[in-house]
Short mmCIF file of C-alpha atoms in Angstrom, two decimals:
data_model
loop_
_atom_site.label_atom_id
_atom_site.label_comp_id
_atom_site.label_asym_id
_atom_site.label_seq_id
_atom_site.Cartn_x
_atom_site.Cartn_y
_atom_site.Cartn_z
CA UNK T 1 -20.17 -7.18 72.86
CA UNK T 2 -17.15 -9.88 72.45
CA UNK T 3 -13.66 -8.65 73.33
CA UNK T 4 -12.38 -9.30 70.02
CA UNK T 5 -14.81 -6.64 68.47
CA UNK T 6 -14.30 -4.16 71.12
CA UNK T 7 -12.97 -0.80 69.60
CA UNK T 8 -9.76 -1.06 71.85
CA UNK T 9 -9.06 -4.33 70.85
CA UNK T 10 -9.43 -3.61 67.26
CA UNK T 11 -6.86 -1.03 67.11
CA UNK T 12 -4.08 -2.86 68.60
CA UNK T 13 -4.91 -6.62 67.49
CA UNK T 14 -2.75 -7.88 64.46
CA UNK T 15 -4.81 -10.44 62.25
CA UNK T 16 -2.85 -13.64 61.72
CA UNK T 17 -3.85 -14.00 58.22
CA UNK T 18 -2.88 -10.09 57.70
CA UNK T 19 0.34 -10.65 59.41
CA UNK T 20 1.27 -13.84 57.23
CA UNK T 21 0.20 -12.06 53.98
CA UNK T 22 2.26 -9.09 55.03
CA UNK T 23 5.33 -11.00 55.77
CA UNK T 24 5.23 -12.94 52.37
CA UNK T 25 5.02 -9.49 50.46
CA UNK T 26 7.64 -8.12 52.75
CA UNK T 27 10.12 -11.12 51.89
CA UNK T 28 9.28 -10.75 48.22
CA UNK T 29 10.22 -6.72 48.30
CA UNK T 30 13.55 -7.74 49.85
CA UNK T 31 14.45 -10.45 47.21
CA UNK T 32 17.54 -9.46 44.81
CA UNK T 33 16.91 -6.95 41.91
CA UNK T 34 19.19 -5.10 39.62
CA UNK T 35 20.32 -2.34 42.04
CA UNK T 36 20.82 -2.12 45.81
CA UNK T 37 19.11 0.06 47.90
CA UNK T 38 19.68 2.55 50.70
CA UNK T 39 18.58 1.00 53.95
CA UNK T 40 16.07 3.46 54.96
CA UNK T 41 14.65 3.30 51.40
CA UNK T 42 14.36 -0.49 51.30
CA UNK T 43 12.56 -0.09 54.94
CA UNK T 44 9.81 1.95 53.31
CA UNK T 45 9.55 -0.43 50.27
CA UNK T 46 9.12 -3.12 52.75
CA UNK T 47 6.68 -1.43 54.91
CA UNK T 48 4.40 -0.78 51.91
CA UNK T 49 4.60 -4.21 50.79
CA UNK T 50 3.92 -5.39 54.37
CA UNK T 51 0.84 -3.26 54.39
CA UNK T 52 -0.62 -4.57 50.95
CA UNK T 53 0.06 -8.15 51.94
CA UNK T 54 -1.70 -7.38 55.33
CA UNK T 55 -4.80 -6.16 53.48
CA UNK T 56 -4.68 -9.12 51.53
CA UNK T 57 -4.09 -11.56 53.96
CA UNK T 58 -6.85 -10.15 56.51
CA UNK T 59 -9.67 -10.37 53.74
CA UNK T 60 -8.63 -14.10 53.23
CA UNK T 61 -8.39 -14.77 56.83
CA UNK T 62 -11.83 -13.86 57.38
CA UNK T 63 -12.97 -16.71 54.99
CA UNK T 64 -10.33 -19.39 56.24
CA UNK T 65 -11.01 -18.98 60.05
CA UNK T 66 -14.69 -19.89 59.68
CA UNK T 67 -13.56 -23.43 58.44
CA UNK T 68 -11.00 -23.72 61.17
CA UNK T 69 -12.80 -25.86 64.27
CA UNK T 70 -12.57 -23.97 67.65
CA UNK T 71 -10.83 -26.78 69.32
CA UNK T 72 -8.07 -26.46 66.65
CA UNK T 73 -7.42 -22.94 67.17
CA UNK T 74 -5.00 -22.90 70.01
CA UNK T 75 -2.74 -25.51 68.14
CA UNK T 76 -3.00 -23.20 65.14
CA UNK T 77 -2.10 -20.09 67.17
CA UNK T 78 1.04 -21.91 68.68
CA UNK T 79 2.09 -23.06 65.28
CA UNK T 80 1.45 -19.66 63.73
CA UNK T 81 3.55 -17.97 66.72
CA UNK T 82 6.63 -20.48 66.19
CA UNK T 83 6.24 -19.88 62.12
CA UNK T 84 6.22 -16.02 62.70
CA UNK T 85 9.22 -16.11 64.69
CA UNK T 86 11.22 -18.20 62.26
CA UNK T 87 9.97 -16.26 59.34
CA UNK T 88 10.84 -12.92 60.84
CA UNK T 89 14.51 -14.29 61.74
CA UNK T 90 15.00 -15.56 58.40
CA UNK T 91 13.79 -12.38 56.36
CA UNK T 92 16.27 -10.53 58.33
CA UNK T 93 19.09 -12.91 57.42
CA UNK T 94 17.80 -13.23 53.93
CA UNK T 95 17.36 -9.59 53.17
CA UNK T 96 20.98 -8.41 54.46
CA UNK T 97 22.48 -11.49 52.47
CA UNK T 98 20.41 -10.45 49.19
CA UNK T 99 21.26 -7.13 49.51
CA UNK T 100 24.81 -7.74 50.08
CA UNK T 101 25.15 -9.87 47.12
CA UNK T 102 23.45 -7.13 44.61
CA UNK T 103 26.19 -4.58 46.46
CA UNK T 104 29.04 -6.71 45.54
CA UNK T 105 28.00 -7.23 42.08
CA UNK T 106 27.81 -3.49 41.39
CA UNK T 107 31.26 -2.68 43.36
CA UNK T 108 29.50 -1.27 46.66
CA UNK T 109 30.43 -1.93 50.31
CA UNK T 110 28.32 -4.46 52.28
CA UNK T 111 25.64 -3.39 54.81
CA UNK T 112 26.41 -2.85 58.46
CA UNK T 113 24.54 -2.58 61.76
CA UNK T 114 23.80 1.01 61.20
CA UNK T 115 22.22 0.04 57.87
CA UNK T 116 19.96 -2.38 59.79
CA UNK T 117 18.98 0.45 62.21
CA UNK T 118 18.16 2.65 59.05
CA UNK T 119 16.07 -0.38 57.76
CA UNK T 120 14.12 -0.61 60.89
CA UNK T 121 13.60 3.32 61.13
CA UNK T 122 11.81 3.22 57.52
CA UNK T 123 9.94 -0.04 58.22
CA UNK T 124 8.36 -0.16 61.87
CA UNK T 125 6.80 3.40 61.91
CA UNK T 126 5.59 3.20 58.40
CA UNK T 127 4.07 -0.11 58.97
CA UNK T 128 2.19 1.03 62.05
CA UNK T 129 0.88 3.89 60.12
CA UNK T 130 -0.33 2.21 57.17
CA UNK T 131 -2.14 -0.51 59.44
CA UNK T 132 -3.81 2.21 61.57
CA UNK T 133 -4.87 3.83 58.47
CA UNK T 134 -6.21 0.74 56.97
CA UNK T 135 -8.13 -0.02 60.20
CA UNK T 136 -9.81 3.51 60.15
CA UNK T 137 -10.89 3.02 56.54
CA UNK T 138 -12.35 -0.21 57.57
CA UNK T 139 -14.03 1.64 60.52
CA UNK T 140 -15.46 4.46 58.26
CA UNK T 141 -16.72 2.03 55.42
CA UNK T 142 -18.47 -0.05 57.96
CA UNK T 143 -20.06 3.25 59.44
CA UNK T 144 -21.32 4.14 56.03
CA UNK T 145 -22.63 0.69 55.36
CA UNK T 146 -24.66 0.98 58.62
CA UNK T 147 -25.79 4.46 57.90
CA UNK T 148 -26.68 3.63 54.22
CA UNK T 149 -29.17 0.97 54.98
CA UNK T 150 -29.98 -0.31 51.51
CA UNK T 151 -27.95 -1.70 48.83
CA UNK T 152 -28.70 1.16 46.65
CA UNK T 153 -27.55 3.81 49.00
CA UNK T 154 -24.32 1.54 49.60
CA UNK T 155 -23.53 1.71 45.73
CA UNK T 156 -24.19 5.46 45.92
CA UNK T 157 -21.56 5.54 48.84
CA UNK T 158 -19.20 3.31 46.91
CA UNK T 159 -19.60 5.75 43.92
CA UNK T 160 -18.77 8.51 46.09
CA UNK T 161 -15.86 7.01 47.59
CA UNK T 162 -14.32 6.26 44.16
CA UNK T 163 -15.35 9.78 42.94
CA UNK T 164 -13.39 11.02 45.90
CA UNK T 165 -10.34 8.89 44.99
CA UNK T 166 -10.22 10.01 41.57
CA UNK T 167 -10.20 13.68 42.92
CA UNK T 168 -7.55 12.65 45.00
CA UNK T 169 -5.48 11.24 42.14
CA UNK T 170 -5.97 14.40 39.88
CA UNK T 171 -4.94 16.76 42.92
CA UNK T 172 -1.77 14.68 43.32
CA UNK T 173 -0.66 14.94 39.83
CA UNK T 174 -1.04 18.65 39.74
CA UNK T 175 0.45 18.99 43.17
CA UNK T 176 3.35 16.90 42.02
CA UNK T 177 3.68 19.10 38.95
CA UNK T 178 3.62 22.26 41.14
CA UNK T 179 6.26 20.96 43.50
CA UNK T 180 8.70 20.04 40.69
CA UNK T 181 8.13 23.43 39.08
CA UNK T 182 9.05 24.91 42.53
CA UNK T 183 12.28 22.76 42.53
CA UNK T 184 13.29 23.17 38.93
CA UNK T 185 11.60 26.15 37.51
CA UNK T 186 13.96 28.84 38.88
CA UNK T 187 17.63 29.09 37.98
CA UNK T 188 20.07 27.15 40.12
CA UNK T 189 21.28 29.28 43.08
CA UNK T 190 25.00 28.08 42.68
CA UNK T 191 24.88 28.50 38.64
CA UNK T 192 26.65 31.81 37.44
CA UNK T 193 24.92 33.82 35.00
CA UNK T 194 27.09 33.83 31.94
CA UNK T 195 28.46 37.25 30.12
CA UNK T 196 30.05 35.18 27.30
CA UNK T 197 28.51 35.83 23.86
CA UNK T 198 28.88 31.91 23.31
CA UNK T 199 25.99 31.07 25.70
CA UNK T 200 22.43 31.71 25.75
CA UNK T 201 21.44 34.33 28.45
CA UNK T 202 24.72 35.78 27.63
CA UNK T 203 26.10 39.01 25.94
CA UNK T 204 23.50 39.69 23.18
CA UNK T 205 21.16 36.52 23.92
CA UNK T 206 17.54 36.95 23.39
CA UNK T 207 16.91 34.42 26.00
CA UNK T 208 16.46 35.29 29.66
CA UNK T 209 18.28 33.81 32.60
CA UNK T 210 15.35 33.68 34.51
CA UNK T 211 13.57 31.45 32.03
CA UNK T 212 16.28 28.67 32.03
CA UNK T 213 15.01 26.78 35.15
CA UNK T 214 17.30 24.87 37.24
CA UNK T 215 18.85 22.42 35.15
CA UNK T 216 19.02 24.87 31.87
CA UNK T 217 20.94 27.28 34.11
CA UNK T 218 23.24 24.81 35.55
CA UNK T 219 24.17 23.52 31.86
CA UNK T 220 24.57 27.20 30.64
CA UNK T 221 26.43 28.43 33.53
CA UNK T 222 28.43 25.36 33.78
CA UNK T 223 31.20 23.26 31.85
CA UNK T 224 34.93 23.93 30.73
CA UNK T 225 36.23 27.11 29.57
CA UNK T 226 38.90 27.29 26.85
CA UNK T 227 41.73 27.89 29.33
CA UNK T 228 40.65 24.82 31.43
CA UNK T 229 40.37 22.76 28.36
CA UNK T 230 43.72 23.70 27.18
CA UNK T 231 45.05 23.06 30.63
CA UNK T 232 43.83 19.60 30.67
CA UNK T 233 44.62 18.50 26.94
CA UNK T 234 47.55 20.64 26.09
CA UNK T 235 45.78 21.52 22.88
CA UNK T 236 44.79 25.20 22.26
CA UNK T 237 41.10 25.42 22.81
CA UNK T 238 38.08 27.59 21.97
CA UNK T 239 35.32 28.45 24.48
CA UNK T 240 32.58 25.84 23.88
CA UNK T 241 29.09 27.12 22.60
CA UNK T 242 26.03 26.04 24.69
CA UNK T 243 22.47 26.98 23.55
CA UNK T 244 19.51 26.26 25.70
CA UNK T 245 15.78 27.20 25.57
CA UNK T 246 13.80 26.86 28.78
CA UNK T 247 10.07 25.95 29.10
CA UNK T 248 9.38 29.58 29.78
CA UNK T 249 11.43 30.84 26.95
CA UNK T 250 8.49 30.40 24.49
CA UNK T 251 5.15 28.83 24.57
CA UNK T 252 5.36 26.10 22.14
CA UNK T 253 8.16 23.66 21.36
CA UNK T 254 8.45 24.89 17.57
CA UNK T 255 8.76 28.43 19.03
CA UNK T 256 11.36 27.45 21.46
CA UNK T 257 13.31 25.29 18.56
CA UNK T 258 13.38 28.77 16.56
CA UNK T 259 14.93 30.55 19.51
CA UNK T 260 17.71 27.85 19.69
CA UNK T 261 18.36 28.27 16.07
CA UNK T 262 18.64 31.75 16.40
CA UNK T 263 21.11 31.41 19.37
CA UNK T 264 23.21 28.91 17.12
CA UNK T 265 23.08 31.62 14.33
CA UNK T 266 24.22 34.39 16.95
CA UNK T 267 26.89 32.47 18.48
CA UNK T 268 28.47 31.02 15.57
CA UNK T 269 27.89 27.68 16.06
CA UNK T 270 27.42 26.64 12.53
CA UNK T 271 31.18 27.29 12.14
CA UNK T 272 32.08 24.90 14.55
CA UNK T 273 33.31 21.42 13.97
CA UNK T 274 30.64 19.56 15.90
CA UNK T 275 27.19 20.50 16.51
CA UNK T 276 25.17 18.31 19.00
CA UNK T 277 21.50 18.30 19.13
CA UNK T 278 20.66 17.12 22.75
CA UNK T 279 17.60 16.00 24.00
CA UNK T 280 17.24 16.49 27.83
CA UNK T 281 15.61 14.17 30.38
CA UNK T 282 12.16 14.97 31.99
CA UNK T 283 13.40 17.71 34.13
CA UNK T 284 15.41 19.68 31.38
CA UNK T 285 18.70 17.98 32.81
CA UNK T 286 21.99 17.25 30.75
CA UNK T 287 24.48 14.98 32.37
CA UNK T 288 27.58 17.16 32.99
CA UNK T 289 29.90 14.13 32.79
CA UNK T 290 28.69 13.71 28.77
CA UNK T 291 28.32 17.21 27.69
CA UNK T 292 31.52 18.22 29.27
CA UNK T 293 33.48 15.33 27.70
CA UNK T 294 32.78 15.96 24.00
CA UNK T 295 34.06 19.64 24.77
CA UNK T 296 37.07 18.38 26.14
CA UNK T 297 37.77 16.00 23.36
CA UNK T 298 37.08 18.57 20.64
CA UNK T 299 39.22 21.19 22.38
CA UNK T 300 35.78 23.34 22.85
CA UNK T 301 35.36 23.53 18.99
CA UNK T 302 31.74 22.55 19.62
CA UNK T 303 28.22 23.56 20.15
CA UNK T 304 25.45 21.78 22.06
CA UNK T 305 21.89 22.71 21.57
CA UNK T 306 18.99 21.57 23.67
CA UNK T 307 15.64 22.67 25.13
CA UNK T 308 13.26 21.79 28.06
CA UNK T 309 9.97 20.27 27.79
CA UNK T 310 8.99 19.68 31.48
CA UNK T 311 9.96 20.32 35.23
CA UNK T 312 9.31 16.83 36.38
CA UNK T 313 11.78 13.66 36.59
CA UNK T 314 11.66 11.49 33.53
CA UNK T 315 9.37 8.96 35.05
CA UNK T 316 6.85 11.59 36.10
CA UNK T 317 7.09 13.03 32.60
CA UNK T 318 6.48 9.94 30.93
CA UNK T 319 3.47 9.15 32.87
CA UNK T 320 1.80 12.57 32.73
CA UNK T 321 2.84 13.65 29.10
CA UNK T 322 4.70 10.92 27.21
CA UNK T 323 4.47 12.73 23.92
CA UNK T 324 6.15 15.85 25.20
CA UNK T 325 9.77 14.59 24.78
CA UNK T 326 9.14 13.30 21.48
CA UNK T 327 7.54 16.55 20.13
CA UNK T 328 10.18 18.82 21.70
CA UNK T 329 13.00 16.41 20.00
CA UNK T 330 11.55 16.47 16.62
CA UNK T 331 10.93 20.32 16.77
CA UNK T 332 14.43 20.82 17.65
CA UNK T 333 16.23 18.46 15.42
CA UNK T 334 13.95 19.49 12.55
CA UNK T 335 14.60 23.07 12.91
CA UNK T 336 18.41 22.83 13.18
CA UNK T 337 18.49 20.22 10.55
CA UNK T 338 16.74 22.88 8.05
CA UNK T 339 19.42 25.60 8.77
CA UNK T 340 22.33 23.17 8.69
CA UNK T 341 21.37 21.55 5.38
CA UNK T 342 21.45 25.01 3.59
CA UNK T 343 25.33 25.26 4.46
CA UNK T 344 27.61 23.79 1.90
CA UNK T 345 28.23 19.87 2.56
CA UNK T 346 31.84 20.36 2.73
CA UNK T 347 31.71 23.51 5.06
CA UNK T 348 29.33 22.61 7.78
CA UNK T 349 29.70 20.86 11.36
CA UNK T 350 29.24 17.28 12.08
CA UNK T 351 25.54 17.12 13.07
CA UNK T 352 25.38 14.71 16.23
CA UNK T 353 22.09 13.62 17.91
CA UNK T 354 22.45 12.82 21.52
CA UNK T 355 20.07 11.75 24.17
CA UNK T 356 20.22 10.19 27.65
CA UNK T 357 17.33 8.36 29.30
CA UNK T 358 14.06 9.89 28.37
CA UNK T 359 16.08 12.15 26.01
CA UNK T 360 17.30 9.23 24.17
CA UNK T 361 13.67 7.74 23.95
CA UNK T 362 12.63 11.27 22.27
CA UNK T 363 15.74 11.49 20.23
CA UNK T 364 15.19 8.18 18.57
CA UNK T 365 11.59 8.86 17.88
CA UNK T 366 12.40 11.65 15.48
CA UNK T 367 13.63 9.12 12.75
CA UNK T 368 11.60 6.78 11.05
CA UNK T 369 14.26 4.10 11.43
CA UNK T 370 18.15 3.45 11.33
CA UNK T 371 18.44 4.52 7.69
CA UNK T 372 16.44 7.77 8.30
CA UNK T 373 18.81 8.37 11.14
CA UNK T 374 21.99 7.97 9.46
CA UNK T 375 20.86 9.63 6.21
CA UNK T 376 20.00 12.95 8.30
CA UNK T 377 22.64 12.95 10.85
CA UNK T 378 26.38 12.25 11.00
CA UNK T 379 26.33 10.41 13.92
CA UNK T 380 24.21 9.63 17.10
CA UNK T 381 24.77 8.48 20.90
CA UNK T 382 21.63 7.31 22.93
CA UNK T 383 22.60 6.59 26.33
CA UNK T 384 20.67 4.39 28.89
CA UNK T 385 17.76 4.08 26.10
CA UNK T 386 14.47 3.29 27.57
CA UNK T 387 12.90 -0.12 26.68
CA UNK T 388 9.88 1.41 25.17
CA UNK T 389 11.91 3.24 22.42
CA UNK T 390 10.49 1.80 19.08
CA UNK T 391 14.08 2.15 17.32
CA UNK T 392 15.91 0.43 20.20
CA UNK T 393 13.55 -2.54 20.34
CA UNK T 394 13.88 -2.84 16.69
CA UNK T 395 17.40 -3.07 16.52
CA UNK T 396 17.60 -5.23 19.81
CA UNK T 397 15.23 -7.70 18.08
CA UNK T 398 17.29 -7.90 15.05
CA UNK T 399 20.55 -8.73 16.68
CA UNK T 400 22.77 -11.58 15.48
CA UNK T 401 22.17 -15.18 16.88
CA UNK T 402 24.40 -15.66 19.94
CA UNK T 403 25.01 -12.02 21.16
CA UNK T 404 23.91 -11.38 24.59
CA UNK T 405 20.48 -9.07 24.94
CA UNK T 406 22.47 -6.56 27.08
CA UNK T 407 25.32 -6.19 24.54
CA UNK T 408 24.05 -6.94 20.91
CA UNK T 409 25.85 -7.40 17.94
CA UNK T 410 23.90 -6.18 14.80
CA UNK T 411 25.05 -7.35 11.29
CA UNK T 412 28.74 -7.47 12.57
CA UNK T 413 28.43 -4.05 13.64
CA UNK T 414 28.84 -2.53 10.39
CA UNK T 415 26.24 0.33 11.15
CA UNK T 416 25.30 0.30 14.72
CA UNK T 417 27.05 -0.81 17.85
CA UNK T 418 26.39 -1.16 21.70
CA UNK T 419 29.40 -0.46 24.55
CA UNK T 420 28.72 -1.41 27.90
CA UNK T 421 32.08 -1.19 29.47
CA UNK T 422 35.54 -0.04 28.93
CA UNK T 423 37.05 -2.03 26.39
CA UNK T 424 34.16 -3.11 24.42
CA UNK T 425 35.03 -0.64 21.60
CA UNK T 426 37.73 -3.09 20.85
CA UNK T 427 35.41 -6.24 20.82
CA UNK T 428 34.29 -5.70 16.90
CA UNK T 429 37.52 -5.71 15.02
CA UNK T 430 35.30 -5.40 11.34
CA UNK T 431 34.45 -2.07 9.92
CA UNK T 432 32.21 0.57 11.28
CA UNK T 433 30.92 2.66 8.54
CA UNK T 434 30.09 6.46 9.09
CA UNK T 435 27.51 7.98 10.19
CA UNK T 436 27.92 5.70 13.36
CA UNK T 437 25.24 5.07 15.57
CA UNK T 438 26.17 3.97 19.11
CA UNK T 439 24.09 2.99 22.23
CA UNK T 440 25.82 3.04 25.73
CA UNK T 441 23.88 0.20 27.75
CA UNK T 442 24.49 -1.24 31.17
CA UNK T 443 23.40 -4.77 32.24
CA UNK T 444 21.90 -3.18 35.25
CA UNK T 445 20.17 -0.39 34.00
CA UNK T 446 16.59 -0.75 34.92
CA UNK T 447 15.59 2.20 32.51
CA UNK T 448 16.54 -0.10 29.78
CA UNK T 449 15.03 -3.26 31.05
CA UNK T 450 11.88 -2.27 32.72
CA UNK T 451 8.87 -3.45 30.51
CA UNK T 452 5.53 -4.53 30.82
CA UNK T 453 6.40 -7.95 29.77
CA UNK T 454 8.34 -8.51 33.02
CA UNK T 455 4.86 -8.80 34.78
CA UNK T 456 3.99 -12.00 33.04
CA UNK T 457 7.14 -13.53 31.38
CA UNK T 458 10.47 -13.94 32.27
CA UNK T 459 13.05 -11.71 30.63
CA UNK T 460 16.14 -12.82 28.29
CA UNK T 461 18.77 -10.76 30.52
CA UNK T 462 17.97 -13.14 33.49
CA UNK T 463 18.39 -16.61 31.56
CA UNK T 464 21.80 -18.22 32.47
CA UNK T 465 23.12 -17.84 29.14
CA UNK T 466 22.47 -14.22 28.82
CA UNK T 467 22.94 -12.99 32.29
CA UNK T 468 25.91 -10.22 32.78
CA UNK T 469 28.46 -10.56 35.31
CA UNK T 470 27.00 -7.57 37.34
CA UNK T 471 23.42 -8.99 37.67
CA UNK T 472 23.14 -10.87 40.82
CA UNK T 473 23.22 -14.66 40.58
CA UNK T 474 20.60 -14.78 43.23
CA UNK T 475 18.24 -12.66 41.33
CA UNK T 476 15.17 -14.64 39.94
CA UNK T 477 12.10 -13.81 37.77
CA UNK T 478 8.91 -13.50 40.06
CA UNK T 479 5.62 -12.90 38.03
CA UNK T 480 4.67 -9.21 39.20
CA UNK T 481 7.42 -8.71 41.80
CA UNK T 482 10.17 -8.52 39.35
CA UNK T 483 8.50 -5.70 37.29
CA UNK T 484 7.65 -4.05 40.49
CA UNK T 485 11.33 -4.26 41.58
CA UNK T 486 12.66 -3.30 38.33
CA UNK T 487 10.29 -0.04 38.73
CA UNK T 488 11.67 0.81 42.16
CA UNK T 489 15.17 0.36 41.10
CA UNK T 490 14.65 3.20 38.54
CA UNK T 491 14.60 5.64 41.51
CA UNK T 492 17.89 4.92 42.39
CA UNK T 493 19.47 4.30 39.03
CA UNK T 494 22.29 6.48 39.38
CA UNK T 495 23.18 6.21 42.75
CA UNK T 496 25.89 3.65 41.98
CA UNK T 497 29.24 3.47 40.82
CA UNK T 498 29.94 4.58 36.94
CA UNK T 499 29.99 0.99 35.20
CA UNK T 500 26.68 0.03 36.31
CA UNK T 501 22.67 1.04 36.50
CA UNK T 502 21.83 4.34 34.93
CA UNK T 503 25.21 5.94 35.60
CA UNK T 504 27.84 5.95 32.38
CA UNK T 505 30.82 8.10 33.41
CA UNK T 506 32.72 5.23 32.59
CA UNK T 507 32.30 4.92 28.83
CA UNK T 508 30.83 8.23 27.58
CA UNK T 509 34.29 9.57 26.66
CA UNK T 510 34.93 6.51 24.75
CA UNK T 511 31.59 6.64 23.26
CA UNK T 512 32.06 10.23 21.71
CA UNK T 513 35.42 9.32 20.28
CA UNK T 514 33.86 6.22 18.56
CA UNK T 515 30.96 8.29 17.12
CA UNK T 516 32.48 12.03 16.52
CA UNK T 517 36.26 11.36 17.02
CA UNK T 518 38.55 13.91 18.43
CA UNK T 519 40.55 16.95 18.10
CA UNK T 520 43.64 14.97 17.11
CA UNK T 521 44.40 14.18 21.14
CA UNK T 522 47.25 11.72 21.85
CA UNK T 523 46.24 9.08 24.44
CA UNK T 524 47.71 10.91 27.36
CA UNK T 525 45.39 13.73 26.88
CA UNK T 526 42.49 11.14 26.45
CA UNK T 527 43.19 9.37 29.81
CA UNK T 528 43.38 12.66 31.35
CA UNK T 529 40.02 13.64 30.03
CA UNK T 530 38.56 10.26 31.37
CA UNK T 531 40.06 10.56 34.85
CA UNK T 532 38.69 14.24 35.02
CA UNK T 533 35.04 12.70 33.78
CA UNK T 534 35.04 9.92 36.32
CA UNK T 535 36.05 12.25 39.04
CA UNK T 536 32.96 14.24 38.96
CA UNK T 537 30.65 14.16 42.03
CA UNK T 538 28.25 11.58 42.31
CA UNK T 539 24.96 12.07 40.50
CA UNK T 540 22.01 12.35 43.00
CA UNK T 541 19.03 10.04 42.28
CA UNK T 542 15.70 11.41 41.53
CA UNK T 543 16.65 14.63 39.93
CA UNK T 544 16.72 13.78 36.14
#
């Protein structure tokens, strides 16, 4: 037996073609994207990319090395070694430079030596483990091939392997659901069960606290009180109404929606000045900055109604059950609208539609188009809309020539507008008729810009004439790679300062004022609200 074929050598030997392929994908994984990543997380991503490239490179090298004459191999090995050293050094320098350029664009501090250590901690152990697993799989496959003996038997073995993989995927799917049910199924340990009659699960409520889930309980148990609103704004305030039905509150979306309407009746929500029908994100989350902002702006004379449709984060919910947010949003809005429409037109609250992320997708899908939305609601604010939302795509595609894709102008802003950063509300001086529809949209939000077309076609938002100031000038479109990069960016879309990514604390107060007005507050009070909202603790990624 040759040394190169010995089991011992096989475990530690690094295939030259695999190493080159791994290095290539490792470099691509570190190229600039929309958002920066924590060093440890980037190390994990680069390790997975290296392992994939290693497998592809190893397979390619099997064919190439047979074409290389034996006498030429020492020269190639020397050239390979030199190239490897140069490439590793270049990767280290480029990765840090690229990440720091992205971090600068989104107002984050540069990486330092500690971050480099974190990158290596995520990269080196995972690379070793993944390559070892790959070698083990190759050994198992060869053993099965020797035992099978015939092509028919080998085909049966491969079929069994594929079936095993499929079964594993199913187990993972159900496992993910079980994990997130454990995380999000019970009330938040820090949330306080309400006693107020103006909250679901409070005095006189038919909804149980235990059924609200983690995010529902945080919503119901949180938010400003009347005294806190008065202290901040200087205006006499009411206690805001918050109504929420958890996934366990009833079996169907329609039954949960009816519970919400009953709660709105019980709490007197139809006597308030503003009624917000909110569609949650995948796990049932309602972003505190946004829901608190409208309660401050309207001195608590508000009611917010929402219900849960899943336990899992938005990206998981969309993969497993993409119809759930749409069905939930439609059931809730239809039920609330039916009751609201029976009130006198001059004596009912403003009916406002709101959704963030997957909630924005569900909220938009309720309506057949912009006309239908404006005929049935008194206003709408969609925050960080996913790219696949049909209404968003229609409006984006019809934008006025010359307006950037990340901040469109449609029909001079007469019916719908987009705000990306503070001050944008003053860009269009012409009339904005009511009901107003508003999109809050950042140029660096991966939720908005991830689309299948990224795999094979460069996006408009990377064109020099369309590129926003906070998109790294070093970011370039690479087939397949850019789509993967932006997909990964989604996992940390909120782990950046407001003004960037999927974090909209900079513009939610302005957005609400544009769509639903306020309680006649002076500018000083509005500024205090904005300062309060921006001072909220950073939103943790992966939880929405």
